Amino acid sequence: MNASSPSPAQNQAATATLYGGVTNRRITVRDLATAKQRGEKWSMLTAYDALTAGVFDEAGIPVLLVGDSAGNCHLGYETTVPVTMDQMVMLSAAVVRGTKRAMIVADLPFGSYQESPAQAMRNAARLMKEAGVGAVKLEGGERSARSIELLVEAGVPVMAHIGLTPQSVHAFGGYPVQGRGDEAAHQLLRDAKAVQQSGAFAVVLEAVPAELAAQVTEQLTIPTVGIGGGPDTDAQVLVWTDMAGMTAGRVPRFVKQYADLRTVLGDAARAFAEDVRGGAFPAAEHSFH
Ligand code: KIV
């Protein structure tokens, strides 16, 4: 095979669908690029542990994000801000171990890349070498362009994240919708083009008007991944605990709940406690003699 003829894996990337296809290897950035060319929409979920990640992998979700939403959805913090590199490495390694097919993308947490491109590189390398992830995600458009460029040059696939960037919650004063009004919309477009120009393979658009997300998706050649960005992005991501009904209390308007796991688990725990209290568990079949 010479350098210009496509390898079997490249041919497979050009023809296989993301959902249900490509079973003998992990999804790659090439698969996502060809999905955009075909107009195939795809899904991404967050995952923070091996067991849950394995369920999503078996369900055919092509990309799993070890989001720093682990802060508020897994580790009990109020925001993503306190999450550390050591925590991200540990959670990401578990997700990699629990999966066979999904591309695993890990977030660079707050404070792990904003100082300089060199700092971003050092921490991205940790996620790739110690956890084994296939790509990293970082927040920011024009402001993160130099770091994205350096990572991509060094062989690190980068997913960018613009619009509502949760690591800036204290600067935003909450989680407001972004890109409303002409100037903000123009800035979002500039950010999207900057991350594409820097070599990002995809970009998350969080909490932006649907019409603007559609416009960005039209104008970019890389896939857009929406969360609160309406129906026209190339892919959709949800935080798994929101999607499956594990989150306590209100969830954002853009979430659709596909299960009520919080009730299911609570009912199971109450039934177990009741059986123990009443002596119904353990029964003979659960005992050794
Ligand atoms: O950390 C996360 O879960 C994210 C998603 C909301 C895209 O960044």
PDB file of C-alpha atoms in Angstrom, residues 1-234:
ATOM      1  CA  MET A   1       0.000   0.000   0.000  1.00  0.00           C
ATOM      2  CA  ASN A   2       1.523   3.365  -0.919  1.00  0.00           C
ATOM      3  CA  ALA A   3       1.153   6.585   1.047  1.00  0.00           C
ATOM      4  CA  SER A   4      -1.594   7.964  -1.198  1.00  0.00           C
ATOM      5  CA  SER A   5      -3.929   4.941  -1.295  1.00  0.00           C
ATOM      6  CA  PRO A   6      -6.458   4.778   1.553  1.00  0.00           C
ATOM      7  CA  SER A   7      -5.884   2.128   4.228  1.00  0.00           C
ATOM      8  CA  PRO A   8      -8.688  -0.375   5.054  1.00  0.00           C
ATOM      9  CA  ALA A   9      -9.439   1.704   8.177  1.00  0.00           C
ATOM     10  CA  GLN A  10      -9.714   4.869   6.066  1.00  0.00           C
ATOM     11  CA  ASN A  11     -12.059   3.125   3.648  1.00  0.00           C
ATOM     12  CA  GLN A  12     -14.144   1.942   6.574  1.00  0.00           C
ATOM     13  CA  ALA A  13     -14.283   5.512   7.913  1.00  0.00           C
ATOM     14  CA  ALA A  14     -15.639   6.694   4.588  1.00  0.00           C
ATOM     15  CA  THR A  15     -18.446   4.150   4.427  1.00  0.00           C
ATOM     16  CA  ALA A  16     -19.490   3.025   7.920  1.00  0.00           C
ATOM     17  CA  THR A  17     -22.243   4.827   9.786  1.00  0.00           C
ATOM     18  CA  LEU A  18     -21.353   5.992  13.275  1.00  0.00           C
ATOM     19  CA  TYR A  19     -24.360   4.397  14.908  1.00  0.00           C
ATOM     20  CA  GLY A  20     -24.023   0.655  14.844  1.00  0.00           C
ATOM     21  CA  GLY A  21     -21.119   0.602  12.354  1.00  0.00           C
ATOM     22  CA  VAL A  22     -17.347   0.438  12.999  1.00  0.00           C
ATOM     23  CA  THR A  23     -17.422  -2.325  15.591  1.00  0.00           C
ATOM     24  CA  ASN A  24     -13.820  -3.576  15.600  1.00  0.00           C
ATOM     25  CA  ARG A  25     -12.013  -0.369  16.537  1.00  0.00           C
ATOM     26  CA  ARG A  26     -12.584   2.958  18.216  1.00  0.00           C
ATOM     27  CA  ILE A  27     -14.313   5.852  16.457  1.00  0.00           C
ATOM     28  CA  THR A  28     -11.795   8.399  15.174  1.00  0.00           C
ATOM     29  CA  VAL A  29     -11.827  12.035  14.126  1.00  0.00           C
ATOM     30  CA  ARG A  30     -11.924  10.826  10.512  1.00  0.00           C
ATOM     31  CA  ASP A  31     -15.208   8.995  11.179  1.00  0.00           C
ATOM     32  CA  LEU A  32     -16.703  12.222  12.561  1.00  0.00           C
ATOM     33  CA  ALA A  33     -15.461  14.261   9.598  1.00  0.00           C
ATOM     34  CA  THR A  34     -16.970  11.835   7.075  1.00  0.00           C
ATOM     35  CA  ALA A  35     -20.242  11.761   9.062  1.00  0.00           C
ATOM     36  CA  LYS A  36     -20.538  15.525   8.502  1.00  0.00           C
ATOM     37  CA  GLN A  37     -19.911  15.060   4.781  1.00  0.00           C
ATOM     38  CA  ARG A  38     -22.685  12.422   4.668  1.00  0.00           C
ATOM     39  CA  GLY A  39     -25.021  14.552   6.778  1.00  0.00           C
ATOM     40  CA  GLU A  40     -25.207  11.841   9.444  1.00  0.00           C
ATOM     41  CA  LYS A  41     -26.120  13.237  12.864  1.00  0.00           C
ATOM     42  CA  TRP A  42     -24.517  11.685  15.928  1.00  0.00           C
ATOM     43  CA  SER A  43     -24.862  11.676  19.683  1.00  0.00           C
ATOM     44  CA  MET A  44     -22.456  12.265  22.533  1.00  0.00           C
ATOM     45  CA  LEU A  45     -23.029  11.607  26.245  1.00  0.00           C
ATOM     46  CA  THR A  46     -20.925  12.392  29.253  1.00  0.00           C
ATOM     47  CA  ALA A  47     -19.562   9.495  31.334  1.00  0.00           C
ATOM     48  CA  TYR A  48     -17.557   9.501  34.548  1.00  0.00           C
ATOM     49  CA  ASP A  49     -17.062   5.812  35.397  1.00  0.00           C
ATOM     50  CA  ALA A  50     -16.326   2.497  33.697  1.00  0.00           C
ATOM     51  CA  LEU A  51     -19.693   0.840  34.333  1.00  0.00           C
ATOM     52  CA  THR A  52     -21.914   3.597  32.936  1.00  0.00           C
ATOM     53  CA  ALA A  53     -19.518   4.229  30.059  1.00  0.00           C
ATOM     54  CA  GLY A  54     -19.723   0.521  29.168  1.00  0.00           C
ATOM     55  CA  VAL A  55     -23.524   0.720  28.975  1.00  0.00           C
ATOM     56  CA  PHE A  56     -23.373   3.725  26.632  1.00  0.00           C
ATOM     57  CA  ASP A  57     -20.651   2.060  24.530  1.00  0.00           C
ATOM     58  CA  GLU A  58     -22.781  -1.061  24.109  1.00  0.00           C
ATOM     59  CA  ALA A  59     -25.730   1.185  23.185  1.00  0.00           C
ATOM     60  CA  GLY A  60     -23.660   2.511  20.263  1.00  0.00           C
ATOM     61  CA  ILE A  61     -23.001   6.083  21.429  1.00  0.00           C
ATOM     62  CA  PRO A  62     -19.990   6.972  19.247  1.00  0.00           C
ATOM     63  CA  VAL A  63     -18.399   9.665  21.412  1.00  0.00           C
ATOM     64  CA  LEU A  64     -18.237   9.795  25.212  1.00  0.00           C
ATOM     65  CA  LEU A  65     -17.138  12.942  26.993  1.00  0.00           C
ATOM     66  CA  VAL A  66     -15.479  12.757  30.372  1.00  0.00           C
ATOM     67  CA  GLY A  67     -16.769  16.239  31.079  1.00  0.00           C
ATOM     68  CA  ASP A  68     -15.637  18.408  33.936  1.00  0.00           C
ATOM     69  CA  SER A  69     -19.385  18.404  34.618  1.00  0.00           C
ATOM     70  CA  ALA A  70     -18.137  15.508  36.775  1.00  0.00           C
ATOM     71  CA  GLY A  71     -17.697  18.341  39.290  1.00  0.00           C
ATOM     72  CA  ASN A  72     -21.430  18.923  39.782  1.00  0.00           C
ATOM     73  CA  CYS A  73     -22.795  15.628  38.386  1.00  0.00           C
ATOM     74  CA  HIS A  74     -20.475  13.095  40.013  1.00  0.00           C
ATOM     75  CA  LEU A  75     -18.195  14.611  42.653  1.00  0.00           C
ATOM     76  CA  GLY A  76     -20.687  16.732  44.575  1.00  0.00           C
ATOM     77  CA  TYR A  77     -19.309  20.226  43.826  1.00  0.00           C
ATOM     78  CA  GLU A  78     -21.600  23.115  42.883  1.00  0.00           C
ATOM     79  CA  THR A  79     -19.770  23.958  39.654  1.00  0.00           C
ATOM     80  CA  THR A  80     -17.064  22.578  37.377  1.00  0.00           C
ATOM     81  CA  VAL A  81     -14.477  25.033  38.706  1.00  0.00           C
ATOM     82  CA  PRO A  82     -12.944  22.918  41.533  1.00  0.00           C
ATOM     83  CA  VAL A  83     -12.256  19.869  39.316  1.00  0.00           C
ATOM     84  CA  THR A  84      -8.535  18.983  39.182  1.00  0.00           C
ATOM     85  CA  MET A  85      -6.313  17.324  36.607  1.00  0.00           C
ATOM     86  CA  ASP A  86      -5.755  14.350  38.935  1.00  0.00           C
ATOM     87  CA  GLN A  87      -9.523  13.818  39.150  1.00  0.00           C
ATOM     88  CA  MET A  88      -9.919  14.098  35.367  1.00  0.00           C
ATOM     89  CA  VAL A  89      -7.119  11.579  34.798  1.00  0.00           C
ATOM     90  CA  MET A  90      -8.678   9.092  37.227  1.00  0.00           C
ATOM     91  CA  LEU A  91     -12.218   9.393  35.808  1.00  0.00           C
ATOM     92  CA  SER A  92     -11.015   9.346  32.194  1.00  0.00           C
ATOM     93  CA  ALA A  93      -8.907   6.222  32.717  1.00  0.00           C
ATOM     94  CA  ALA A  94     -11.974   4.459  34.142  1.00  0.00           C
ATOM     95  CA  VAL A  95     -14.099   5.463  31.124  1.00  0.00           C
ATOM     96  CA  VAL A  96     -11.399   4.258  28.715  1.00  0.00           C
ATOM     97  CA  ARG A  97     -11.167   0.926  30.566  1.00  0.00           C
ATOM     98  CA  GLY A  98     -14.939   0.455  30.428  1.00  0.00           C
ATOM     99  CA  THR A  99     -15.284   0.976  26.671  1.00  0.00           C
ATOM    100  CA  LYS A 100     -14.152  -0.593  23.393  1.00  0.00           C
ATOM    101  CA  ARG A 101     -15.644   1.420  20.561  1.00  0.00           C
ATOM    102  CA  ALA A 102     -16.454   5.005  21.562  1.00  0.00           C
ATOM    103  CA  MET A 103     -14.020   7.839  21.054  1.00  0.00           C
ATOM    104  CA  ILE A 104     -13.224   9.122  24.541  1.00  0.00           C
ATOM    105  CA  VAL A 105     -12.838  12.887  24.856  1.00  0.00           C
ATOM    106  CA  ALA A 106     -11.695  14.348  28.186  1.00  0.00           C
ATOM    107  CA  ASP A 107     -12.129  17.912  29.396  1.00  0.00           C
ATOM    108  CA  LEU A 108      -9.147  19.988  30.380  1.00  0.00           C
ATOM    109  CA  PRO A 109     -10.457  21.397  33.684  1.00  0.00           C
ATOM    110  CA  PHE A 110     -10.407  25.034  34.826  1.00  0.00           C
ATOM    111  CA  GLY A 111      -6.864  26.257  35.442  1.00  0.00           C
ATOM    112  CA  SER A 112      -5.184  23.449  33.496  1.00  0.00           C
ATOM    113  CA  TYR A 113      -4.720  25.267  30.155  1.00  0.00           C
ATOM    114  CA  GLN A 114      -5.492  29.005  30.435  1.00  0.00           C
ATOM    115  CA  GLU A 115      -1.954  30.000  31.500  1.00  0.00           C
ATOM    116  CA  SER A 116      -0.215  29.138  28.233  1.00  0.00           C
ATOM    117  CA  PRO A 117      -0.184  26.748  25.277  1.00  0.00           C
ATOM    118  CA  ALA A 118       2.692  24.929  27.029  1.00  0.00           C
ATOM    119  CA  GLN A 119       0.517  24.313  30.097  1.00  0.00           C
ATOM    120  CA  ALA A 120      -2.306  23.078  27.841  1.00  0.00           C
ATOM    121  CA  MET A 121       0.121  20.685  26.130  1.00  0.00           C
ATOM    122  CA  ARG A 122       1.495  19.350  29.415  1.00  0.00           C
ATOM    123  CA  ASN A 123      -1.969  18.541  30.735  1.00  0.00           C
ATOM    124  CA  ALA A 124      -3.354  17.203  27.450  1.00  0.00           C
ATOM    125  CA  ALA A 125      -0.376  14.832  27.366  1.00  0.00           C
ATOM    126  CA  ARG A 126      -1.303  13.585  30.856  1.00  0.00           C
ATOM    127  CA  LEU A 127      -4.833  12.774  29.709  1.00  0.00           C
ATOM    128  CA  MET A 128      -3.536  10.923  26.656  1.00  0.00           C
ATOM    129  CA  LYS A 129      -0.628   9.085  28.314  1.00  0.00           C
ATOM    130  CA  GLU A 130      -2.027   8.342  31.796  1.00  0.00           C
ATOM    131  CA  ALA A 131      -5.730   7.910  30.965  1.00  0.00           C
ATOM    132  CA  GLY A 132      -5.532   6.832  27.314  1.00  0.00           C
ATOM    133  CA  VAL A 133      -8.148   9.242  25.918  1.00  0.00           C
ATOM    134  CA  GLY A 134      -8.369   9.881  22.184  1.00  0.00           C
ATOM    135  CA  ALA A 135      -8.988  13.633  22.344  1.00  0.00           C
ATOM    136  CA  VAL A 136      -9.294  16.568  24.733  1.00  0.00           C
ATOM    137  CA  LYS A 137     -11.818  19.382  24.998  1.00  0.00           C
ATOM    138  CA  LEU A 138     -11.172  22.919  26.146  1.00  0.00           C
ATOM    139  CA  GLU A 139     -13.315  26.021  26.483  1.00  0.00           C
ATOM    140  CA  GLY A 140     -12.900  29.278  24.573  1.00  0.00           C
ATOM    141  CA  GLY A 141     -12.866  30.475  20.969  1.00  0.00           C
ATOM    142  CA  GLU A 142     -10.404  33.153  19.857  1.00  0.00           C
ATOM    143  CA  ARG A 143      -8.903  33.241  23.345  1.00  0.00           C
ATOM    144  CA  SER A 144      -7.924  29.543  23.168  1.00  0.00           C
ATOM    145  CA  ALA A 145      -6.830  29.489  19.518  1.00  0.00           C
ATOM    146  CA  ARG A 146      -3.066  29.458  20.187  1.00  0.00           C
ATOM    147  CA  SER A 147      -3.362  26.523  22.592  1.00  0.00           C
ATOM    148  CA  ILE A 148      -5.533  24.557  20.144  1.00  0.00           C
ATOM    149  CA  GLU A 149      -2.959  25.169  17.413  1.00  0.00           C
ATOM    150  CA  LEU A 150      -0.077  23.875  19.529  1.00  0.00           C
ATOM    151  CA  LEU A 151      -1.991  20.783  20.663  1.00  0.00           C
ATOM    152  CA  VAL A 152      -3.078  19.934  17.129  1.00  0.00           C
ATOM    153  CA  GLU A 153       0.479  20.409  15.829  1.00  0.00           C
ATOM    154  CA  ALA A 154       1.628  17.994  18.520  1.00  0.00           C
ATOM    155  CA  GLY A 155      -0.913  15.359  17.448  1.00  0.00           C
ATOM    156  CA  VAL A 156      -3.619  15.951  20.049  1.00  0.00           C
ATOM    157  CA  PRO A 157      -7.164  15.971  18.605  1.00  0.00           C
ATOM    158  CA  VAL A 158      -9.011  18.946  20.132  1.00  0.00           C
ATOM    159  CA  MET A 159     -12.739  19.502  20.548  1.00  0.00           C
ATOM    160  CA  ALA A 160     -13.448  23.173  21.254  1.00  0.00           C
ATOM    161  CA  HIS A 161     -16.324  24.519  23.369  1.00  0.00           C
ATOM    162  CA  ILE A 162     -17.859  27.976  22.815  1.00  0.00           C
ATOM    163  CA  GLY A 163     -21.048  29.840  23.698  1.00  0.00           C
ATOM    164  CA  LEU A 164     -21.874  29.183  27.336  1.00  0.00           C
ATOM    165  CA  THR A 165     -18.590  27.962  28.807  1.00  0.00           C
ATOM    166  CA  PRO A 166     -19.375  26.672  32.332  1.00  0.00           C
ATOM    167  CA  GLN A 167     -15.827  27.225  33.650  1.00  0.00           C
ATOM    168  CA  SER A 168     -16.616  30.974  33.365  1.00  0.00           C
ATOM    169  CA  VAL A 169     -19.727  30.687  35.557  1.00  0.00           C
ATOM    170  CA  HIS A 170     -18.429  33.304  38.002  1.00  0.00           C
ATOM    171  CA  ALA A 171     -17.602  35.758  35.200  1.00  0.00           C
ATOM    172  CA  PHE A 172     -21.015  35.188  33.546  1.00  0.00           C
ATOM    173  CA  GLY A 173     -22.822  35.429  36.902  1.00  0.00           C
ATOM    174  CA  GLY A 174     -24.699  32.198  36.172  1.00  0.00           C
ATOM    175  CA  TYR A 175     -25.494  30.230  33.024  1.00  0.00           C
ATOM    176  CA  PRO A 176     -27.109  32.740  30.622  1.00  0.00           C
ATOM    177  CA  VAL A 177     -27.880  31.994  26.969  1.00  0.00           C
ATOM    178  CA  GLN A 178     -25.042  33.321  24.771  1.00  0.00           C
ATOM    179  CA  GLY A 179     -24.919  34.876  21.296  1.00  0.00           C
ATOM    180  CA  ARG A 180     -28.059  37.012  21.617  1.00  0.00           C
ATOM    181  CA  GLY A 181     -27.848  40.330  19.761  1.00  0.00           C
ATOM    182  CA  ASP A 182     -25.752  41.243  16.726  1.00  0.00           C
ATOM    183  CA  GLU A 183     -22.403  41.818  18.424  1.00  0.00           C
ATOM    184  CA  ALA A 184     -22.591  38.605  20.503  1.00  0.00           C
ATOM    185  CA  ALA A 185     -23.663  36.598  17.439  1.00  0.00           C
ATOM    186  CA  HIS A 186     -20.738  37.982  15.411  1.00  0.00           C
ATOM    187  CA  GLN A 187     -18.351  37.122  18.237  1.00  0.00           C
ATOM    188  CA  LEU A 188     -19.682  33.551  18.353  1.00  0.00           C
ATOM    189  CA  LEU A 189     -19.109  33.202  14.604  1.00  0.00           C
ATOM    190  CA  ARG A 190     -15.590  34.592  14.983  1.00  0.00           C
ATOM    191  CA  ASP A 191     -14.931  32.121  17.826  1.00  0.00           C
ATOM    192  CA  ALA A 192     -16.242  29.199  15.769  1.00  0.00           C
ATOM    193  CA  LYS A 193     -14.075  30.125  12.789  1.00  0.00           C
ATOM    194  CA  ALA A 194     -11.033  30.667  15.005  1.00  0.00           C
ATOM    195  CA  VAL A 195     -11.202  27.182  16.530  1.00  0.00           C
ATOM    196  CA  GLN A 196     -11.738  25.592  13.130  1.00  0.00           C
ATOM    197  CA  GLN A 197      -8.797  27.571  11.717  1.00  0.00           C
ATOM    198  CA  SER A 198      -6.656  26.411  14.658  1.00  0.00           C
ATOM    199  CA  GLY A 199      -7.341  22.779  13.798  1.00  0.00           C
ATOM    200  CA  ALA A 200     -10.110  21.710  16.222  1.00  0.00           C
ATOM    201  CA  PHE A 201     -11.893  18.616  14.863  1.00  0.00           C
ATOM    202  CA  ALA A 202     -15.291  19.610  16.340  1.00  0.00           C
ATOM    203  CA  VAL A 203     -16.835  22.378  18.401  1.00  0.00           C
ATOM    204  CA  VAL A 204     -19.437  22.281  21.160  1.00  0.00           C
ATOM    205  CA  LEU A 205     -22.013  25.097  20.971  1.00  0.00           C
ATOM    206  CA  GLU A 206     -23.669  25.487  24.362  1.00  0.00           C
ATOM    207  CA  ALA A 207     -26.814  27.515  25.077  1.00  0.00           C
ATOM    208  CA  VAL A 208     -26.993  29.600  21.906  1.00  0.00           C
ATOM    209  CA  PRO A 209     -30.071  30.509  19.850  1.00  0.00           C
ATOM    210  CA  ALA A 210     -31.030  27.727  17.438  1.00  0.00           C
ATOM    211  CA  GLU A 211     -30.850  30.033  14.399  1.00  0.00           C
ATOM    212  CA  LEU A 212     -27.291  31.074  15.266  1.00  0.00           C
ATOM    213  CA  ALA A 213     -26.197  27.464  15.888  1.00  0.00           C
ATOM    214  CA  ALA A 214     -27.647  26.556  12.466  1.00  0.00           C
ATOM    215  CA  GLN A 215     -25.711  29.412  10.851  1.00  0.00           C
ATOM    216  CA  VAL A 216     -22.444  28.329  12.515  1.00  0.00           C
ATOM    217  CA  THR A 217     -23.057  24.712  11.465  1.00  0.00           C
ATOM    218  CA  GLU A 218     -23.608  25.846   7.859  1.00  0.00           C
ATOM    219  CA  GLN A 219     -20.452  27.917   7.785  1.00  0.00           C
ATOM    220  CA  LEU A 220     -18.077  25.383   9.365  1.00  0.00           C
ATOM    221  CA  THR A 221     -16.586  22.297   7.748  1.00  0.00           C
ATOM    222  CA  ILE A 222     -15.984  20.655  11.165  1.00  0.00           C
ATOM    223  CA  PRO A 223     -18.903  19.096  13.092  1.00  0.00           C
ATOM    224  CA  THR A 224     -20.811  21.226  15.599  1.00  0.00           C
ATOM    225  CA  VAL A 225     -22.055  19.519  18.747  1.00  0.00           C
ATOM    226  CA  GLY A 226     -25.058  21.241  20.268  1.00  0.00           C
ATOM    227  CA  ILE A 227     -26.231  21.395  23.852  1.00  0.00           C
ATOM    228  CA  GLY A 228     -29.049  23.895  24.014  1.00  0.00           C
ATOM    229  CA  GLY A 229     -28.278  24.868  20.417  1.00  0.00           C
ATOM    230  CA  GLY A 230     -31.459  23.678  18.716  1.00  0.00           C
ATOM    231  CA  PRO A 231     -31.970  20.898  16.150  1.00  0.00           C
ATOM    232  CA  ASP A 232     -29.596  21.885  13.339  1.00  0.00           C
ATOM    233  CA  THR A 233     -26.148  21.142  14.768  1.00  0.00           C
ATOM    234  CA  ASP A 234     -24.307  18.101  13.392  1.00  0.00           C
TER     235      ASP A 234
END
